Amino acid sequence: MAGNKRKTAFFCQECGYEAAKWMGQCICGAWNSMFEQKVTEDAVDDKRRRGGAASGAAGGKRARAIPLKSVDAAPHKDRIDTGIAEFNRVLGGGLVPGSLTLISGEPGIGKSTLIMQAAANFAARIGKVLYVSGEESEEQIKMRADRICGEMNDDLLVLAETSLDQVEAVVEEEAPGFIIIDSIQTMFMADIDAAPGSISQVRACGNALMRIGKSHNIPVFIVAHVTKSGDLAGPKIVEHLVDCVLSITGERNAELRILRSYKNRFGTTSEIGAFEMAENGLIEIADLSKRFLQGADERAEGAMIGAAYEGTRPLLFEVQALAATTNMNYPRRTSIGFDYGRLNMILAVLERRVGLRLSDQDVYVNVVGGLHPDGTSTDLSVAMAVWSSVKGIVWDKDMMAIGEIGLTGDLRPVQNAEKIVREAVRMGFRQILLPASQADTIREALQGKGAGPDVKITGVRRLTDILHR
């Protein structure tokens, strides 16, 4: 490309950091992760400049600042309904015209199924959709679409292509209202001297897709691969470029799929949507708490009901713990769905502040249902589940507990506790344990909302108040 300059740079394979020379240790902490690669510097008048695409300025013209109050934000207020309520929830109410969204997940987890359903809904109700696949042929995409969508109209267009220059030409010709790229690691631009999936290609393709979406006011969906550890594969520049980052997770041998938002410039972060994988695609799960609590009616040793606030919804789930005597010098600590570091902290508090001996016990903790709740509201339920397993007691089946545990054994308040308690009351729980600093306020709020007198709100100041009662 005329006016562009090539240079040699060093990139970190772990985080994508760019350095002028080779480094033994990257700023991210990784050792010997730098590799050399030729990159192309964009010219000042390059058409890929975001400012030129957004403001309509031609290449070579001087950039000018404008008053913020004169900017029209109406396009971002008009959301596009995907036809999938749980999908709309995670996006913040629907697709934003001109937005760039990245979705990632393990192979076979349901990424392509979800976006194909959204594409079919868009084509049936709104307008043209261009589905670009660099990994599958048109026949493979058609077979999946027949299974998921059934009958389709002519507005769902498919293109098996890896050249982004060709994709841009098709966009200019067809003028779609929605673009899907599956996947960004297979795309390349002819003027970049690097292999598809490299840092230079991913960065250039990401910039080009951003320019296409912003200049034509088209929402663009990008599918990305993940590493073995579940992190987004490739350079971190992809996450910084896009407006929204989504991740779909779940166990392959289970039906539940969780769609989570990690970044959203137009909505709430950490929002989740729930789906069930079926033969004909992903089916929405509206009442997720009910799904997680299936089988929890008969309470057993080592079980307790906890809760978390994910995005804009409260979720209730069962926490299970198992403590078994070990003959090893170092007892095992295993956590599924709960932060491993917090588990070790809670076990230390139970041993030092409450007097529960765990030095000769293997401890296993599992959040039933495959959920990985954020925040600290699950601390109290984990501690009570471990106590139940060690002491051989069974908590009442209508009891639920939330609260953050401090190193002194005291309970700290949690965010959105009132909404969590309301959800617990709706689900039929009548004994609710929570930090004492929030108990009075929530009790008065529930009485003002007409909650039944049989609901007992118990404030807990320290772990010993509930475990030694």
Short mmCIF file of C-alpha atoms in Angstrom, two decimals:
data_model
loop_
_atom_site.label_atom_id
_atom_site.label_comp_id
_atom_site.label_asym_id
_atom_site.label_seq_id
_atom_site.Cartn_x
_atom_site.Cartn_y
_atom_site.Cartn_z
CA MET A 1 0.00 0.00 0.00
CA ALA A 2 1.42 3.37 -1.05
CA GLY A 3 2.66 5.56 1.76
CA ASN A 4 2.90 2.69 4.23
CA LYS A 5 6.18 1.73 5.91
CA ARG A 6 7.31 -1.69 7.06
CA LYS A 7 9.23 -2.26 10.25
CA THR A 8 10.33 -5.14 12.43
CA ALA A 9 8.83 -5.45 15.89
CA PHE A 10 8.70 -8.02 18.67
CA PHE A 11 5.41 -9.28 20.09
CA CYS A 12 4.54 -11.29 23.17
CA GLN A 13 2.70 -14.54 22.42
CA GLU A 14 0.86 -14.31 25.74
CA CYS A 15 -0.51 -10.73 25.78
CA GLY A 16 0.36 -9.24 22.37
CA TYR A 17 2.61 -6.49 23.81
CA GLU A 18 4.69 -4.80 21.11
CA ALA A 19 8.35 -3.93 21.79
CA ALA A 20 11.04 -2.33 19.65
CA LYS A 21 13.58 -4.99 20.62
CA TRP A 22 13.61 -8.49 22.02
CA MET A 23 12.87 -8.78 25.73
CA GLY A 24 13.66 -11.72 27.98
CA GLN A 25 10.60 -11.03 30.13
CA CYS A 26 7.45 -9.31 28.88
CA ILE A 27 5.61 -6.70 30.96
CA CYS A 28 2.88 -9.32 31.52
CA GLY A 29 5.42 -11.50 33.36
CA ALA A 30 5.90 -14.20 30.70
CA TRP A 31 9.49 -15.31 29.97
CA ASN A 32 10.88 -15.92 26.45
CA SER A 33 7.50 -15.24 24.85
CA MET A 34 8.67 -12.58 22.36
CA PHE A 35 8.81 -13.32 18.64
CA GLU A 36 9.88 -11.16 15.70
CA GLN A 37 7.43 -10.12 13.00
CA LYS A 38 7.24 -7.52 10.24
CA VAL A 39 4.40 -5.03 10.63
CA THR A 40 3.02 -2.30 8.41
CA GLU A 41 2.59 1.22 9.71
CA ASP A 42 -0.51 3.00 8.44
CA ALA A 43 0.01 6.20 6.51
CA VAL A 44 -1.48 9.42 7.86
CA ASP A 45 -4.03 9.52 5.03
CA ASP A 46 -4.88 5.82 5.29
CA LYS A 47 -8.58 5.11 4.74
CA ARG A 48 -8.54 2.73 7.69
CA ARG A 49 -8.33 5.63 10.14
CA ARG A 50 -11.25 5.44 12.52
CA GLY A 51 -11.74 9.21 12.50
CA GLY A 52 -12.14 9.25 8.74
CA ALA A 53 -14.67 6.41 8.83
CA ALA A 54 -16.70 7.86 11.65
CA SER A 55 -16.88 11.47 10.49
CA GLY A 56 -16.93 10.85 6.77
CA ALA A 57 -13.73 12.81 6.16
CA ALA A 58 -11.85 11.83 3.04
CA GLY A 59 -8.29 10.54 3.28
CA GLY A 60 -5.74 13.34 3.54
CA LYS A 61 -8.10 15.91 5.03
CA ARG A 62 -7.19 17.47 8.32
CA ALA A 63 -9.01 16.09 11.35
CA ARG A 64 -11.23 18.57 13.18
CA ALA A 65 -12.81 18.46 16.62
CA ILE A 66 -16.53 19.17 17.04
CA PRO A 67 -18.63 20.13 20.09
CA LEU A 68 -19.80 17.06 21.98
CA LYS A 69 -23.35 18.42 22.32
CA SER A 70 -23.69 18.50 18.52
CA VAL A 71 -23.04 14.75 18.20
CA ASP A 72 -26.16 12.77 17.34
CA ALA A 73 -26.36 9.70 19.61
CA ALA A 74 -29.72 8.53 18.21
CA PRO A 75 -28.28 5.50 16.34
CA HIS A 76 -27.02 4.06 19.63
CA LYS A 77 -30.42 4.48 21.26
CA ASP A 78 -32.29 2.50 18.60
CA ARG A 79 -31.57 -1.12 19.41
CA ILE A 80 -32.13 -3.96 16.96
CA ASP A 81 -34.07 -6.90 18.38
CA THR A 82 -32.28 -10.20 17.76
CA GLY A 83 -35.47 -12.18 18.40
CA ILE A 84 -33.76 -13.91 21.37
CA ALA A 85 -34.62 -12.33 24.72
CA GLU A 86 -31.63 -13.75 26.62
CA PHE A 87 -29.30 -12.59 23.84
CA ASN A 88 -30.82 -9.10 23.98
CA ARG A 89 -30.33 -9.04 27.76
CA VAL A 90 -26.60 -9.71 27.51
CA LEU A 91 -26.16 -7.16 24.70
CA GLY A 92 -27.88 -4.52 26.81
CA GLY A 93 -31.23 -4.51 25.01
CA GLY A 94 -30.33 -5.59 21.49
CA LEU A 95 -27.82 -4.88 18.73
CA VAL A 96 -26.53 -1.32 18.38
CA PRO A 97 -26.16 -0.15 14.74
CA GLY A 98 -22.49 0.27 13.86
CA SER A 99 -21.28 -1.74 16.87
CA LEU A 100 -18.52 -4.36 16.76
CA THR A 101 -19.19 -7.45 18.92
CA LEU A 102 -16.79 -10.29 19.65
CA ILE A 103 -18.05 -13.71 20.77
CA SER A 104 -15.77 -16.52 21.88
CA GLY A 105 -16.05 -20.02 23.29
CA GLU A 106 -14.71 -23.53 23.03
CA PRO A 107 -15.25 -25.50 19.80
CA GLY A 108 -18.73 -27.03 19.68
CA ILE A 109 -20.07 -25.01 22.62
CA GLY A 110 -22.74 -23.24 20.56
CA LYS A 111 -21.25 -19.99 19.18
CA SER A 112 -22.20 -20.62 15.57
CA THR A 113 -25.60 -22.00 16.62
CA LEU A 114 -26.46 -18.84 18.56
CA ILE A 115 -25.39 -16.38 15.89
CA MET A 116 -27.11 -18.44 13.18
CA GLN A 117 -30.39 -18.22 15.12
CA ALA A 118 -29.93 -14.46 15.52
CA ALA A 119 -29.07 -14.11 11.83
CA ALA A 120 -32.17 -16.05 10.75
CA ASN A 121 -34.38 -13.89 12.99
CA PHE A 122 -32.81 -10.70 11.63
CA ALA A 123 -33.23 -11.83 8.00
CA ALA A 124 -36.87 -12.84 8.57
CA ARG A 125 -37.93 -9.58 10.25
CA ILE A 126 -35.54 -6.76 9.30
CA GLY A 127 -33.30 -7.20 6.29
CA LYS A 128 -30.22 -8.76 4.72
CA VAL A 129 -27.63 -10.67 6.72
CA LEU A 130 -24.18 -11.54 5.39
CA TYR A 131 -22.71 -14.63 7.08
CA VAL A 132 -19.00 -14.89 6.20
CA SER A 133 -17.28 -18.17 7.07
CA GLY A 134 -13.59 -18.82 6.69
CA GLU A 135 -13.80 -22.29 8.22
CA GLU A 136 -16.85 -23.95 6.66
CA SER A 137 -18.23 -24.33 3.16
CA GLU A 138 -21.65 -23.08 2.08
CA GLU A 139 -22.96 -26.65 2.23
CA GLN A 140 -21.86 -27.13 5.84
CA ILE A 141 -23.48 -23.86 6.88
CA LYS A 142 -26.68 -24.82 5.07
CA MET A 143 -26.85 -28.17 6.87
CA ARG A 144 -26.59 -26.45 10.25
CA ALA A 145 -29.10 -23.77 9.27
CA ASP A 146 -31.62 -26.40 8.14
CA ARG A 147 -31.39 -28.11 11.51
CA ILE A 148 -31.61 -24.90 13.53
CA CYS A 149 -33.74 -22.47 11.54
CA GLY A 150 -35.89 -24.59 9.26
CA GLU A 151 -37.28 -22.54 6.38
CA MET A 152 -35.23 -19.45 5.43
CA ASN A 153 -35.76 -16.53 3.08
CA ASP A 154 -33.46 -14.96 0.49
CA ASP A 155 -32.15 -12.28 2.84
CA LEU A 156 -29.81 -14.67 4.66
CA LEU A 157 -26.68 -14.57 2.51
CA VAL A 158 -23.67 -16.83 3.02
CA LEU A 159 -20.10 -16.26 1.80
CA ALA A 160 -17.24 -18.77 2.20
CA GLU A 161 -14.25 -16.44 1.97
CA THR A 162 -11.09 -15.58 3.90
CA SER A 163 -10.04 -12.44 2.04
CA LEU A 164 -11.39 -9.38 3.84
CA ASP A 165 -10.89 -7.30 0.70
CA GLN A 166 -13.37 -9.60 -1.09
CA VAL A 167 -15.73 -9.45 1.88
CA GLU A 168 -15.70 -5.64 1.75
CA ALA A 169 -16.52 -5.74 -1.96
CA VAL A 170 -19.53 -8.00 -1.27
CA VAL A 171 -20.67 -5.65 1.50
CA GLU A 172 -20.60 -2.72 -0.93
CA GLU A 173 -22.57 -4.74 -3.48
CA GLU A 174 -25.21 -6.34 -1.24
CA ALA A 175 -25.56 -3.61 1.45
CA PRO A 176 -26.47 -6.01 4.31
CA GLY A 177 -27.92 -4.81 7.59
CA PHE A 178 -25.98 -7.31 9.72
CA ILE A 179 -22.54 -8.90 9.18
CA ILE A 180 -21.13 -12.04 10.83
CA ILE A 181 -17.44 -13.01 10.52
CA ASP A 182 -16.60 -16.59 11.49
CA SER A 183 -13.80 -16.34 12.46
CA ILE A 184 -11.39 -13.38 12.72
CA GLN A 185 -8.36 -15.72 12.90
CA THR A 186 -9.03 -16.99 9.36
CA MET A 187 -9.34 -13.56 7.72
CA PHE A 188 -6.47 -11.78 5.93
CA MET A 189 -5.78 -8.62 3.94
CA ALA A 190 -3.66 -8.86 0.78
CA ASP A 191 -1.49 -5.83 1.56
CA ILE A 192 -0.32 -7.26 4.90
CA ASP A 193 2.71 -9.52 4.58
CA ALA A 194 1.78 -11.96 7.35
CA ALA A 195 -0.14 -15.20 7.80
CA PRO A 196 -3.85 -15.23 8.79
CA GLY A 197 -4.23 -15.18 12.55
CA SER A 198 -0.99 -13.26 13.12
CA ILE A 199 -0.97 -10.06 15.13
CA SER A 200 -0.60 -7.87 12.05
CA GLN A 201 -3.46 -9.56 10.20
CA VAL A 202 -5.81 -9.63 13.18
CA ARG A 203 -5.14 -5.98 13.92
CA ALA A 204 -5.61 -4.93 10.29
CA CYS A 205 -8.76 -7.01 9.83
CA GLY A 206 -10.19 -5.72 13.09
CA ASN A 207 -9.60 -2.12 12.01
CA ALA A 208 -11.14 -2.81 8.61
CA LEU A 209 -14.25 -4.40 10.12
CA MET A 210 -14.59 -1.49 12.52
CA ARG A 211 -14.41 0.93 9.60
CA ILE A 212 -17.03 -1.05 7.67
CA GLY A 213 -19.41 -1.16 10.63
CA LYS A 214 -19.01 2.49 11.62
CA SER A 215 -19.12 3.94 8.11
CA HIS A 216 -22.17 1.91 7.02
CA ASN A 217 -23.84 1.89 10.45
CA ILE A 218 -23.99 -1.93 10.38
CA PRO A 219 -23.66 -4.16 13.46
CA VAL A 220 -20.78 -6.59 12.97
CA PHE A 221 -20.38 -9.88 14.84
CA ILE A 222 -16.92 -11.46 15.05
CA VAL A 223 -16.33 -15.05 16.19
CA ALA A 224 -12.96 -15.79 17.85
CA HIS A 225 -11.18 -18.90 19.05
CA VAL A 226 -10.12 -19.59 22.62
CA THR A 227 -7.03 -21.24 24.10
CA LYS A 228 -6.97 -24.45 26.13
CA SER A 229 -7.29 -22.41 29.31
CA GLY A 230 -10.46 -20.73 27.99
CA ASP A 231 -8.88 -17.33 27.33
CA LEU A 232 -9.38 -15.48 24.07
CA ALA A 233 -6.80 -16.67 21.54
CA GLY A 234 -4.63 -14.19 19.67
CA PRO A 235 -3.58 -10.66 20.53
CA LYS A 236 -5.43 -8.60 23.12
CA ILE A 237 -5.85 -5.86 20.50
CA VAL A 238 -9.04 -7.61 19.36
CA GLU A 239 -10.70 -7.06 22.74
CA HIS A 240 -9.69 -3.40 22.79
CA LEU A 241 -11.04 -2.73 19.29
CA VAL A 242 -14.55 -4.09 19.73
CA ASP A 243 -17.48 -2.52 21.58
CA CYS A 244 -18.71 -5.72 23.22
CA VAL A 245 -17.00 -8.96 24.28
CA LEU A 246 -19.18 -12.02 24.84
CA SER A 247 -18.21 -15.50 25.94
CA ILE A 248 -20.33 -18.64 25.88
CA THR A 249 -19.44 -21.41 28.32
CA GLY A 250 -20.79 -24.77 29.44
CA GLU A 251 -19.96 -28.43 29.79
CA ARG A 252 -20.12 -30.48 26.61
CA ASN A 253 -21.81 -33.36 28.40
CA ALA A 254 -24.43 -31.00 29.87
CA GLU A 255 -27.21 -29.00 28.23
CA LEU A 256 -26.75 -25.67 30.03
CA ARG A 257 -24.97 -22.83 28.21
CA ILE A 258 -24.14 -19.48 29.82
CA LEU A 259 -23.57 -16.40 27.67
CA ARG A 260 -21.64 -13.74 29.57
CA SER A 261 -20.69 -10.15 28.77
CA TYR A 262 -17.18 -9.12 29.84
CA LYS A 263 -17.13 -5.76 28.07
CA ASN A 264 -20.03 -3.70 26.78
CA ARG A 265 -19.83 -0.04 25.82
CA PHE A 266 -23.60 0.09 25.40
CA GLY A 267 -24.81 -1.98 28.35
CA THR A 268 -24.07 -3.70 31.65
CA THR A 269 -20.92 -5.77 32.02
CA SER A 270 -20.96 -9.20 33.71
CA GLU A 271 -24.50 -9.75 32.37
CA ILE A 272 -25.42 -13.37 31.66
CA GLY A 273 -27.95 -15.17 29.52
CA ALA A 274 -28.96 -18.81 29.93
CA PHE A 275 -29.69 -21.35 27.20
CA GLU A 276 -30.32 -25.04 26.91
CA MET A 277 -28.68 -26.90 24.05
CA ALA A 278 -31.28 -28.91 22.17
CA GLU A 279 -31.37 -30.78 18.88
CA ASN A 280 -32.85 -27.80 17.05
CA GLY A 281 -30.58 -25.15 18.58
CA LEU A 282 -30.33 -23.12 21.78
CA ILE A 283 -33.50 -22.66 23.85
CA GLU A 284 -33.79 -19.75 26.28
CA ILE A 285 -34.05 -20.38 30.03
CA ALA A 286 -36.07 -17.54 31.54
CA ASP A 287 -36.16 -18.73 35.19
CA LEU A 288 -32.50 -19.59 35.77
CA SER A 289 -32.75 -19.83 39.57
CA LYS A 290 -35.41 -22.54 39.25
CA ARG A 291 -33.15 -24.46 36.90
CA PHE A 292 -30.16 -24.30 39.28
CA LEU A 293 -32.25 -25.38 42.27
CA GLN A 294 -33.63 -28.53 40.65
CA GLY A 295 -32.98 -31.44 42.99
CA ALA A 296 -32.21 -29.19 45.98
CA ASP A 297 -35.57 -29.82 47.70
CA GLU A 298 -34.17 -32.68 49.71
CA ARG A 299 -31.31 -31.06 51.62
CA ALA A 300 -28.35 -33.30 52.54
CA GLU A 301 -25.16 -32.95 54.55
CA GLY A 302 -22.70 -30.50 52.99
CA ALA A 303 -25.32 -28.54 51.04
CA MET A 304 -26.43 -24.91 51.34
CA ILE A 305 -28.25 -22.47 49.09
CA GLY A 306 -26.25 -19.41 48.06
CA ALA A 307 -26.90 -16.52 45.71
CA ALA A 308 -25.15 -13.96 43.52
CA TYR A 309 -26.16 -10.95 41.48
CA GLU A 310 -25.09 -11.39 37.87
CA GLY A 311 -25.51 -8.33 35.68
CA THR A 312 -29.13 -7.32 36.24
CA ARG A 313 -30.53 -10.55 37.69
CA PRO A 314 -30.28 -12.30 41.05
CA LEU A 315 -29.45 -16.01 40.88
CA LEU A 316 -29.92 -18.71 43.50
CA PHE A 317 -27.96 -21.95 43.37
CA GLU A 318 -26.87 -24.87 45.54
CA VAL A 319 -23.37 -25.02 47.01
CA GLN A 320 -22.11 -28.47 47.92
CA ALA A 321 -19.07 -29.33 50.04
CA LEU A 322 -17.43 -32.60 51.00
CA ALA A 323 -14.80 -33.01 53.72
CA ALA A 324 -12.98 -36.35 53.93
CA THR A 325 -10.18 -37.42 56.27
CA THR A 326 -6.81 -37.74 54.55
CA ASN A 327 -3.54 -39.43 55.51
CA MET A 328 -1.47 -37.13 53.31
CA ASN A 329 0.75 -34.41 54.74
CA TYR A 330 -0.91 -31.79 52.56
CA PRO A 331 -4.71 -32.07 52.40
CA ARG A 332 -6.32 -31.44 49.04
CA ARG A 333 -8.46 -28.37 48.30
CA THR A 334 -10.58 -28.57 45.15
CA SER A 335 -13.04 -25.93 43.93
CA ILE A 336 -15.41 -26.04 40.96
CA GLY A 337 -17.28 -22.83 40.23
CA PHE A 338 -15.88 -20.97 43.25
CA ASP A 339 -12.66 -18.97 43.45
CA TYR A 340 -9.87 -21.21 44.72
CA GLY A 341 -8.11 -18.43 46.62
CA ARG A 342 -11.28 -17.45 48.47
CA LEU A 343 -11.91 -21.09 49.37
CA ASN A 344 -8.51 -21.33 51.05
CA MET A 345 -9.20 -18.07 52.90
CA ILE A 346 -12.61 -19.27 54.13
CA LEU A 347 -11.12 -22.55 55.32
CA ALA A 348 -8.42 -20.65 57.23
CA VAL A 349 -11.07 -18.46 58.89
CA LEU A 350 -13.14 -21.53 59.83
CA GLU A 351 -10.09 -23.14 61.43
CA ARG A 352 -8.71 -20.09 63.25
CA ARG A 353 -11.82 -18.07 64.13
CA VAL A 354 -14.46 -20.78 64.48
CA GLY A 355 -12.30 -23.67 65.75
CA LEU A 356 -13.10 -26.13 62.94
CA ARG A 357 -10.16 -28.48 62.43
CA LEU A 358 -9.45 -28.95 58.72
CA SER A 359 -5.71 -29.69 58.64
CA ASP A 360 -6.42 -33.41 58.20
CA GLN A 361 -9.38 -33.00 55.84
CA ASP A 362 -9.57 -32.97 52.05
CA VAL A 363 -12.15 -30.35 51.11
CA TYR A 364 -14.11 -30.27 47.85
CA VAL A 365 -16.52 -27.45 46.95
CA ASN A 366 -18.85 -27.39 43.95
CA VAL A 367 -21.36 -24.83 42.69
CA VAL A 368 -24.07 -27.06 41.21
CA GLY A 369 -25.14 -26.33 37.65
CA GLY A 370 -21.85 -25.20 36.15
CA LEU A 371 -22.18 -21.56 37.20
CA HIS A 372 -19.10 -19.52 38.14
CA PRO A 373 -20.55 -16.68 40.24
CA ASP A 374 -18.61 -13.43 40.55
CA GLY A 375 -18.34 -11.38 43.72
CA THR A 376 -18.16 -12.39 47.37
CA SER A 377 -21.82 -12.99 48.24
CA THR A 378 -21.30 -16.79 48.14
CA ASP A 379 -18.76 -16.83 51.01
CA LEU A 380 -21.26 -17.55 53.78
CA SER A 381 -23.01 -20.38 51.93
CA VAL A 382 -19.63 -22.03 51.22
CA ALA A 383 -18.62 -21.82 54.89
CA MET A 384 -21.95 -23.28 56.01
CA ALA A 385 -21.70 -26.11 53.47
CA VAL A 386 -18.20 -27.03 54.71
CA TRP A 387 -19.36 -26.86 58.34
CA SER A 388 -22.33 -29.07 57.49
CA SER A 389 -20.12 -31.71 55.89
CA VAL A 390 -17.60 -31.81 58.73
CA LYS A 391 -20.17 -31.77 61.55
CA GLY A 392 -22.68 -34.04 59.81
CA ILE A 393 -25.61 -31.67 60.20
CA VAL A 394 -28.33 -30.80 57.67
CA TRP A 395 -29.53 -27.22 57.23
CA ASP A 396 -33.23 -26.50 56.82
CA LYS A 397 -34.37 -26.80 53.22
CA ASP A 398 -36.03 -23.37 53.24
CA MET A 399 -32.80 -21.61 54.38
CA MET A 400 -30.62 -19.41 52.16
CA ALA A 401 -27.45 -17.48 53.08
CA ILE A 402 -25.48 -14.61 51.55
CA GLY A 403 -22.58 -12.58 52.89
CA GLU A 404 -18.91 -11.78 52.48
CA ILE A 405 -16.59 -13.23 55.12
CA GLY A 406 -13.72 -11.11 56.45
CA LEU A 407 -10.44 -12.41 57.86
CA THR A 408 -11.68 -11.66 61.37
CA GLY A 409 -14.69 -13.92 60.89
CA ASP A 410 -17.15 -11.05 60.59
CA LEU A 411 -19.72 -10.71 57.82
CA ARG A 412 -19.52 -7.81 55.39
CA PRO A 413 -22.42 -6.44 53.31
CA VAL A 414 -22.93 -7.48 49.70
CA GLN A 415 -24.24 -5.52 46.75
CA ASN A 416 -27.85 -5.85 45.63
CA ALA A 417 -28.74 -7.87 48.73
CA GLU A 418 -32.36 -6.64 48.70
CA LYS A 419 -32.92 -7.89 45.14
CA ILE A 420 -31.36 -11.23 46.02
CA VAL A 421 -33.62 -11.59 49.06
CA ARG A 422 -36.70 -10.78 46.98
CA GLU A 423 -35.72 -13.52 44.55
CA ALA A 424 -35.25 -15.94 47.46
CA VAL A 425 -38.71 -15.12 48.81
CA ARG A 426 -40.17 -15.65 45.34
CA MET A 427 -38.50 -19.07 45.19
CA GLY A 428 -40.09 -20.08 48.51
CA PHE A 429 -37.24 -19.59 51.01
CA ARG A 430 -38.44 -18.48 54.44
CA GLN A 431 -35.17 -18.38 56.45
CA ILE A 432 -32.66 -15.93 55.03
CA LEU A 433 -29.26 -15.28 56.60
CA LEU A 434 -27.36 -12.13 55.65
CA PRO A 435 -24.97 -9.57 57.20
CA ALA A 436 -26.43 -7.82 60.25
CA SER A 437 -25.65 -4.39 58.80
CA GLN A 438 -28.20 -5.03 56.01
CA ALA A 439 -30.82 -7.07 57.85
CA ASP A 440 -32.95 -4.24 59.32
CA THR A 441 -33.10 -2.25 56.08
CA ILE A 442 -34.07 -5.27 54.00
CA ARG A 443 -36.61 -6.45 56.56
CA GLU A 444 -38.36 -3.07 56.44
CA ALA A 445 -38.23 -3.01 52.64
CA LEU A 446 -39.83 -6.46 52.40
CA GLN A 447 -42.59 -5.48 54.82
CA GLY A 448 -43.25 -2.39 52.73
CA LYS A 449 -43.56 -4.60 49.64
CA GLY A 450 -46.09 -6.84 51.36
CA ALA A 451 -43.86 -9.85 51.98
CA GLY A 452 -45.41 -12.58 54.09
CA PRO A 453 -44.90 -12.51 57.87
CA ASP A 454 -43.51 -16.05 57.73
CA VAL A 455 -40.27 -14.82 56.11
CA LYS A 456 -37.55 -14.66 58.76
CA ILE A 457 -34.62 -12.31 58.05
CA THR A 458 -31.68 -13.08 60.37
CA GLY A 459 -28.74 -10.71 60.65
CA VAL A 460 -25.36 -12.38 61.25
CA ARG A 461 -22.43 -10.39 62.64
CA ARG A 462 -19.85 -13.18 62.89
CA LEU A 463 -19.56 -16.75 61.68
CA THR A 464 -19.76 -18.04 65.24
CA ASP A 465 -23.25 -16.51 65.60
CA ILE A 466 -24.69 -19.01 63.13
CA LEU A 467 -22.30 -21.97 63.30
CA HIS A 468 -22.26 -22.24 67.11
CA ARG A 469 -25.92 -21.53 67.74
#
